[in-house]
Amino acid sequence: MRRSAEDTKATILAAARERFAAEGYDRATIRAIATDAAIDPAMVMRYFGNKEKLFAAAADFDLRLPDLAGVPRDQVGTTLAAHFAERWEADEALMVLLRTAVTNEDVAGRMREIFSGQLAPMAAELSGDPASAARRAGLVATQALGMALCRYVLRLPPVVAMTRAEIAEWLGPTLQRYLLGPP
Amino acid sequence: MRRSAEDTKATILAAARERFAAEGYDRATIRAIATDAAIDPAMVMRYFGNKEKLFAAAADFDLRLPDLAGVPRDQVGTTLAAHFAERWEADEALMVLLRTAVTNEDVAGRMREIFSGQLAPMAAELSGDPASAARRAGLVATQALGMALCRYVLRLPPVVAMTRAEIAEWLGPTLQRYLLGPP
DNA sequence: TGGTCATGTCAACACCTGTTGGCCTACACT
DNA sequence: AGTGTAGGCCAACAGGTGTTGACATGACCA
């Protein structure tokens, strides 16, 4: 069949996202991605150059943190927890990154950039104390990513069984304390 | 050189643990492990059968949870957090499992077994409420593994910078609430 | 001293990977 | 209708992987 270049590129990218999300960088082969996209492996190279660049294109990620300025100060934690619980499931970008960052130093660096570029500034603005803001953001990351890890990657049954609302209820107070609680 | 079979086996196992911990299952090659152990790759096969069995031998893991029965009830969280902070660094078994479970369903299953065989029973004994115990244990896992992920795998700078004592102080109240707090 | 067996080495296998260059083919334009 | 070109396919390469079998070699026992 014959498609426009843009269509083909988008098809490849979609297939790549799924494979990378499900299997991580190493196990997701270009051949498998090409088969999913019903296309020849050589096309992947033509459109994306090489596997690394394909991954980079598939893994651009925005936390899309909500604006917490207008949220009542004592509900910041719950709001944030609810946001994460939704965000993880909105698309596969987080899975793509998480499954790969664990064994790929470059991608781990990319997660550090997301952390310092998106999460840390939010904590700084919220707490007003630049000295402790980075640590507070780091603690938020441990809980948020830990939930993602146990729920979507390891699939611990009791964690999978929780609803998004229950996650917000349980993690809310934790994030609240990490962000705004006593040092 | 010529060694006893047990010595060789132990040398291979030590090298395998390091490689698996640092690179995960896929990227840790038998050839690299053999080189580290100053030995021929064929010896690995002779002593362990195949790569999967070598991994299984390298990844047996015991959380070594402390006995929390004698701990004052309001210090359970901090005690547990301090234990985790030490346990992660005691040996490389956790890294071996974590780096591999993310892209290997069998090993993910093994982590679920560790969870249900070691962590969940502790929560059940502690809370006395079998109905909610599994969920409470799951929540503990999200925070504990999230800390390990951010500190040792992703190496988020503010999380790496924390001392073990600080980790215990910050995570203690979280684990306390997950285990014994209001539902 | 001669022989046996555990310990170790070597070379090769079959397979899979990312990647490349040449070739085909359908469509749009003149 | 003829032709240029963008979109697509095929076959192959070079390198790395787990794994295997045949062969060497040292230590120990009769």
XYZ file of C-alpha atoms (C1' of nucleotides) in Angstrom:
426
model
C 0.000 0.000 0.000
C 1.014 3.558 -0.454
C 0.667 6.343 2.105
C 1.877 9.859 2.622
C 5.197 10.257 4.335
C 3.605 11.935 7.328
C 1.097 9.143 7.784
C 3.818 6.542 7.666
C 5.964 8.439 10.124
C 3.046 8.733 12.522
C 2.223 5.040 12.169
C 5.799 4.072 12.935
C 5.900 6.410 15.919
C 2.715 4.951 17.364
C 4.003 1.407 16.993
C 7.328 2.433 18.503
C 5.647 3.994 21.530
C 3.713 0.823 22.228
C 6.692 -1.458 21.868
C 9.033 0.751 23.884
C 6.390 1.112 26.593
C 5.753 -2.606 26.780
C 9.285 -3.942 26.431
C 11.808 -1.177 27.002
C 14.536 -0.008 24.666
C 16.583 -3.164 24.264
C 13.823 -5.721 23.806
C 11.801 -3.564 21.447
C 13.405 -4.357 18.098
C 13.152 -2.237 15.001
C 11.956 -5.291 13.143
C 9.074 -5.796 15.572
C 8.093 -2.143 15.425
C 8.171 -2.267 11.629
C 6.006 -5.383 11.594
C 3.472 -3.714 13.883
C 3.383 -0.760 11.530
C 3.016 -3.126 8.544
C 6.113 -1.709 6.959
C 9.695 -2.604 6.097
C 12.384 -2.084 8.749
C 14.327 0.026 6.277
C 11.555 2.619 6.362
C 12.163 3.173 10.048
C 15.744 4.052 9.278
C 14.769 6.306 6.410
C 12.371 8.332 8.522
C 14.140 8.389 11.870
C 17.825 7.823 11.100
C 18.537 5.217 13.754
C 17.053 3.495 16.766
C 18.197 6.098 19.264
C 16.574 8.919 17.363
C 13.403 6.901 17.017
C 13.378 6.442 20.761
C 13.973 10.131 21.336
C 11.023 10.938 19.112
C 8.840 8.419 20.942
C 9.799 9.533 24.419
C 9.298 13.262 24.597
C 7.420 13.774 27.790
C 5.630 16.555 29.595
C 4.390 15.986 33.153
C 1.691 18.596 32.465
C 1.687 19.564 36.115
C -1.469 21.444 37.069
C -1.250 25.002 38.293
C -1.292 24.606 42.049
C -1.349 28.345 42.785
C -5.135 28.471 42.862
C -5.535 25.298 44.922
C -6.258 25.624 48.652
C -2.985 25.111 50.394
C -4.120 22.125 52.422
C -5.319 20.286 49.319
C -2.146 20.558 47.280
C -1.084 16.999 48.071
C -4.352 15.359 47.128
C -4.663 17.434 43.974
C -1.179 16.466 42.892
C -1.703 12.794 43.699
C -4.915 12.759 41.670
C -3.113 14.419 38.794
C -0.363 11.800 38.765
C -2.860 8.954 38.940
C -4.499 10.287 35.795
C -1.367 11.357 34.012
C 0.217 7.919 34.146
C -2.659 6.502 32.175
C -3.144 9.348 29.699
C -0.471 8.034 27.362
C 2.433 5.631 27.353
C 5.233 8.163 27.621
C 5.910 7.480 31.283
C 6.156 3.750 30.698
C 8.490 4.312 27.764
C 10.822 6.345 29.930
C 10.584 4.239 33.064
C 11.161 0.911 31.334
C 14.246 2.268 29.614
C 15.773 4.613 32.187
C 16.432 1.641 34.436
C 19.088 0.195 32.140
C 20.077 3.190 30.018
C 22.109 5.967 31.544
C 21.203 8.511 28.862
C 17.515 8.043 29.485
C 18.057 8.149 33.225
C 19.656 11.532 32.619
C 16.578 12.552 30.737
C 14.419 11.674 33.728
C 16.692 13.793 35.892
C 16.091 16.661 33.480
C 12.338 16.205 33.681
C 12.682 16.197 37.433
C 14.797 19.347 37.645
C 12.936 21.124 34.865
C 9.361 20.396 35.828
C 8.945 19.006 39.330
C 11.629 20.905 41.225
C 10.476 24.359 40.035
C 6.959 23.565 41.158
C 8.173 22.645 44.611
C 10.275 25.789 44.785
C 7.400 28.032 43.851
C 5.074 26.294 46.252
C 7.232 26.176 49.334
C 8.982 29.503 48.885
C 12.073 27.973 50.475
C 14.660 27.346 47.758
C 16.997 25.606 50.181
C 14.741 22.645 50.872
C 12.688 22.719 47.665
C 14.891 20.296 45.741
C 14.757 17.728 48.485
C 10.994 18.104 48.806
C 10.611 17.598 45.072
C 12.838 14.547 45.278
C 10.656 13.014 47.969
C 7.567 13.628 45.860
C 9.306 11.857 42.991
C 10.068 8.802 45.143
C 6.435 8.353 46.055
C 4.992 9.176 42.639
C 7.387 7.010 40.648
C 7.170 4.244 43.242
C 3.433 4.117 42.732
C 3.868 4.001 38.956
C 6.464 1.249 39.291
C 4.372 -0.979 41.551
C 1.100 -0.384 39.731
C 2.040 -0.496 36.065
C 5.355 -2.311 35.878
C 5.513 -4.792 38.745
C 1.715 -5.003 38.935
C 1.513 -5.774 42.640
C -2.094 -6.985 42.915
C -3.245 -4.812 45.836
C -1.783 -1.741 44.161
C -3.373 -2.555 40.818
C -6.706 -3.030 42.574
C -6.807 0.510 43.934
C -8.949 3.067 42.151
C -7.534 6.404 41.124
C -9.581 8.054 43.855
C -8.156 5.737 46.493
C -4.651 6.478 45.289
C -5.315 10.198 45.643
C -6.635 9.679 49.158
C -3.710 7.611 50.344
C -0.856 9.448 48.612
C -2.336 12.925 49.078
C -1.263 13.375 52.699
C 2.170 11.989 51.894
C 2.828 14.455 49.083
C 1.312 17.220 51.205
C 3.810 16.591 53.977
C 6.754 16.237 51.594
C 5.933 19.548 49.925
C 4.695 21.702 52.784
C 5.148 19.784 56.004
C 7.728 20.468 58.715
C 11.319 19.821 57.694
C 45.179 -21.118 36.789
C 43.393 -23.939 38.453
C 40.865 -23.600 41.237
C 38.382 -25.732 43.040
C 34.969 -26.016 41.456
C 33.340 -24.240 44.383
C 35.754 -21.335 44.179
C 35.107 -20.920 40.495
C 31.382 -21.095 40.951
C 31.523 -18.453 43.659
C 33.725 -16.201 41.524
C 31.333 -16.444 38.618
C 28.379 -15.736 40.869
C 30.018 -12.643 42.320
C 30.817 -11.300 38.872
C 27.304 -12.096 37.697
C 25.749 -10.224 40.609
C 27.757 -7.121 39.838
C 26.985 -7.171 36.148
C 23.299 -7.935 36.591
C 23.034 -5.220 39.240
C 24.778 -2.635 37.094
C 23.279 -3.440 33.698
C 20.218 -5.639 34.093
C 19.599 -9.030 32.543
C 19.779 -8.202 28.844
C 22.823 -5.953 28.796
C 24.843 -8.149 31.130
C 26.390 -10.660 28.745
C 27.783 -14.030 29.701
C 30.987 -13.098 27.929
C 31.388 -9.968 30.077
C 30.669 -11.882 33.268
C 33.186 -14.537 32.270
C 35.818 -11.901 31.524
C 35.247 -10.305 34.935
C 35.687 -13.699 36.534
C 38.851 -14.301 34.445
C 37.394 -17.433 32.990
C 36.049 -18.897 29.769
C 32.374 -18.314 28.930
C 31.912 -22.048 28.546
C 32.583 -22.482 32.258
C 29.539 -20.401 33.069
C 27.437 -22.822 31.074
C 29.059 -25.832 32.669
C 28.395 -24.618 36.191
C 25.019 -22.928 35.795
C 23.424 -24.519 32.738
C 22.241 -21.374 31.021
C 21.867 -17.645 31.501
C 18.457 -17.844 33.126
C 19.654 -20.271 35.772
C 22.695 -18.105 36.414
C 20.391 -15.170 36.960
C 18.186 -17.176 39.285
C 21.228 -18.115 41.339
C 22.390 -14.488 41.460
C 19.031 -13.049 42.406
C 17.812 -14.955 45.399
C 16.703 -12.307 47.785
C 15.586 -11.972 51.369
C 14.243 -8.658 52.623
C 15.415 -9.649 56.113
C 12.622 -7.658 57.666
C 13.270 -6.886 61.313
C 10.963 -8.230 63.977
C 8.615 -5.335 64.614
C 6.737 -7.021 67.457
C 9.045 -5.579 70.070
C 9.151 -2.079 68.596
C 7.003 0.645 70.173
C 3.942 0.926 68.026
C 4.468 4.566 67.152
C 8.002 3.927 65.927
C 7.233 1.128 63.523
C 7.398 3.392 60.461
C 10.742 4.955 61.264
C 12.251 1.611 62.220
C 11.109 0.090 58.948
C 12.321 3.039 56.869
C 15.728 2.863 58.519
C 15.859 -0.854 57.826
C 15.129 -0.383 54.142
C 17.691 2.392 53.822
C 20.325 0.012 55.138
C 19.083 -3.090 53.390
C 19.310 -1.563 49.915
C 23.011 -1.026 50.392
C 23.856 -4.271 52.154
C 24.220 -6.168 48.892
C 23.313 -5.859 45.245
C 20.366 -8.238 45.225
C 17.752 -5.502 45.143
C 19.424 -3.792 42.205
C 19.675 -7.084 40.356
C 15.953 -7.656 40.729
C 14.831 -4.086 40.144
C 16.897 -3.540 37.002
C 15.565 -6.742 35.490
C 11.962 -6.918 36.729
C 11.169 -3.807 34.731
C 11.561 -5.598 31.405
C 11.194 -9.250 32.351
C 7.816 -10.596 33.327
C 9.206 -13.655 35.094
C 11.340 -11.540 37.369
C 8.442 -9.156 37.964
C 6.536 -12.210 39.132
C 9.374 -12.973 41.468
C 9.088 -9.519 42.998
C 5.379 -10.125 43.486
C 6.285 -13.304 45.345
C 8.712 -11.457 47.577
C 5.992 -8.933 48.239
C 3.296 -11.460 49.086
C 5.665 -13.776 50.931
C 7.586 -11.294 53.043
C 6.053 -7.832 53.146
C 2.349 -8.645 53.149
C 2.543 -11.096 56.085
C 4.353 -8.492 58.139
C 1.608 -5.959 57.474
C -1.042 -8.515 58.333
C 0.571 -9.411 61.631
C 1.110 -5.783 62.518
C -2.288 -4.368 61.716
C -4.368 -7.339 62.782
C -6.807 -6.470 60.024
C -6.432 -9.008 57.227
C -8.875 -7.143 54.983
C -6.758 -4.043 54.555
C -3.352 -5.566 55.240
C -2.539 -6.340 51.597
C -3.295 -2.802 50.502
C -1.249 -1.367 53.358
C 1.677 -3.558 52.396
C 1.286 -2.451 48.791
C 1.474 1.192 49.792
C 4.618 0.517 51.792
C 6.101 -1.117 48.710
C 5.361 1.914 46.532
C 7.255 4.243 48.859
C 10.116 1.878 49.615
C 10.744 0.833 46.016
C 10.211 4.391 44.792
C 12.984 5.548 47.075
C 15.275 2.779 45.829
C 14.448 3.650 42.235
C 15.128 7.365 42.584
C 18.199 6.983 44.755
C 20.095 4.087 43.193
C 18.799 3.769 39.661
C 17.732 7.218 38.463
C 20.114 8.922 40.898
C 18.087 12.080 41.350
C 20.661 14.387 42.962
C 18.614 15.603 45.960
C 17.619 12.026 46.755
C 21.168 10.752 46.452
C 22.312 13.557 48.755
C 20.122 12.445 51.640
C 21.695 10.488 54.475
C 20.190 7.242 55.640
C 19.059 8.976 58.825
C 17.275 11.670 56.848
C 15.561 9.029 54.745
C 14.323 7.325 57.893
C 13.021 10.643 59.257
C 11.146 11.566 56.106
C 9.792 8.165 55.108
C 9.093 6.991 58.648
C 5.809 8.885 59.102
C 4.685 7.832 55.640
C 5.205 4.130 56.295
C 3.684 4.556 59.759
C 0.484 5.931 58.290
C 0.337 3.335 55.526
C 0.702 0.496 58.030
C -1.234 1.721 61.044
C -2.959 4.962 60.109
C -6.668 5.489 59.538
C -8.043 3.798 56.437
C 54.904 -44.373 36.476
C 50.660 -44.658 34.106
C 45.901 -43.619 33.928
C 41.616 -41.216 35.140
C 38.833 -37.517 35.791
C 37.721 -32.934 37.092
C 38.987 -28.352 35.470
C 39.638 -25.333 31.851
C 40.312 -23.592 26.754
C 39.235 -23.023 21.909
C 36.684 -22.579 17.872
C 32.595 -22.791 15.904
C 27.446 -22.999 15.510
C 23.037 -20.820 14.648
C 20.537 -16.936 15.521
C 19.262 -12.183 16.015
C 20.371 -7.299 15.848
C 20.850 -2.471 13.667
C 21.945 -0.741 9.456
C 22.849 -0.108 4.373
C 22.496 0.204 -0.696
C 20.277 -1.100 -4.716
C 16.117 -1.907 -6.876
C 11.137 -1.588 -7.843
C 6.701 0.910 -8.540
C 2.897 3.919 -8.452
C 1.645 8.508 -8.781
C 1.890 13.583 -10.429
C 3.284 16.658 -13.647
C 4.560 18.182 -18.408
C 2.342 9.196 -23.132
C 6.592 9.828 -21.105
C 9.252 10.748 -17.158
C 10.981 12.130 -12.614
C 10.567 11.201 -7.993
C 8.861 9.993 -3.540
C 7.502 5.967 -1.150
C 8.472 1.286 -0.360
C 10.779 -3.455 -0.536
C 14.459 -6.908 -0.640
C 18.740 -8.976 0.312
C 22.722 -8.628 2.498
C 26.403 -7.181 5.764
C 28.966 -6.910 10.038
C 28.835 -7.506 14.645
C 27.251 -9.514 18.898
C 24.622 -13.163 21.458
C 23.829 -17.748 24.031
C 25.269 -22.190 23.555
C 27.831 -26.482 22.239
C 31.235 -30.034 21.418
C 35.889 -31.433 20.871
C 40.186 -30.993 22.740
C 43.955 -29.816 26.285
C 46.005 -30.035 31.006
C 46.828 -30.393 35.528
C 46.263 -33.069 40.003
C 45.483 -37.163 42.263
C 45.317 -42.325 42.895
C 46.754 -47.201 41.895
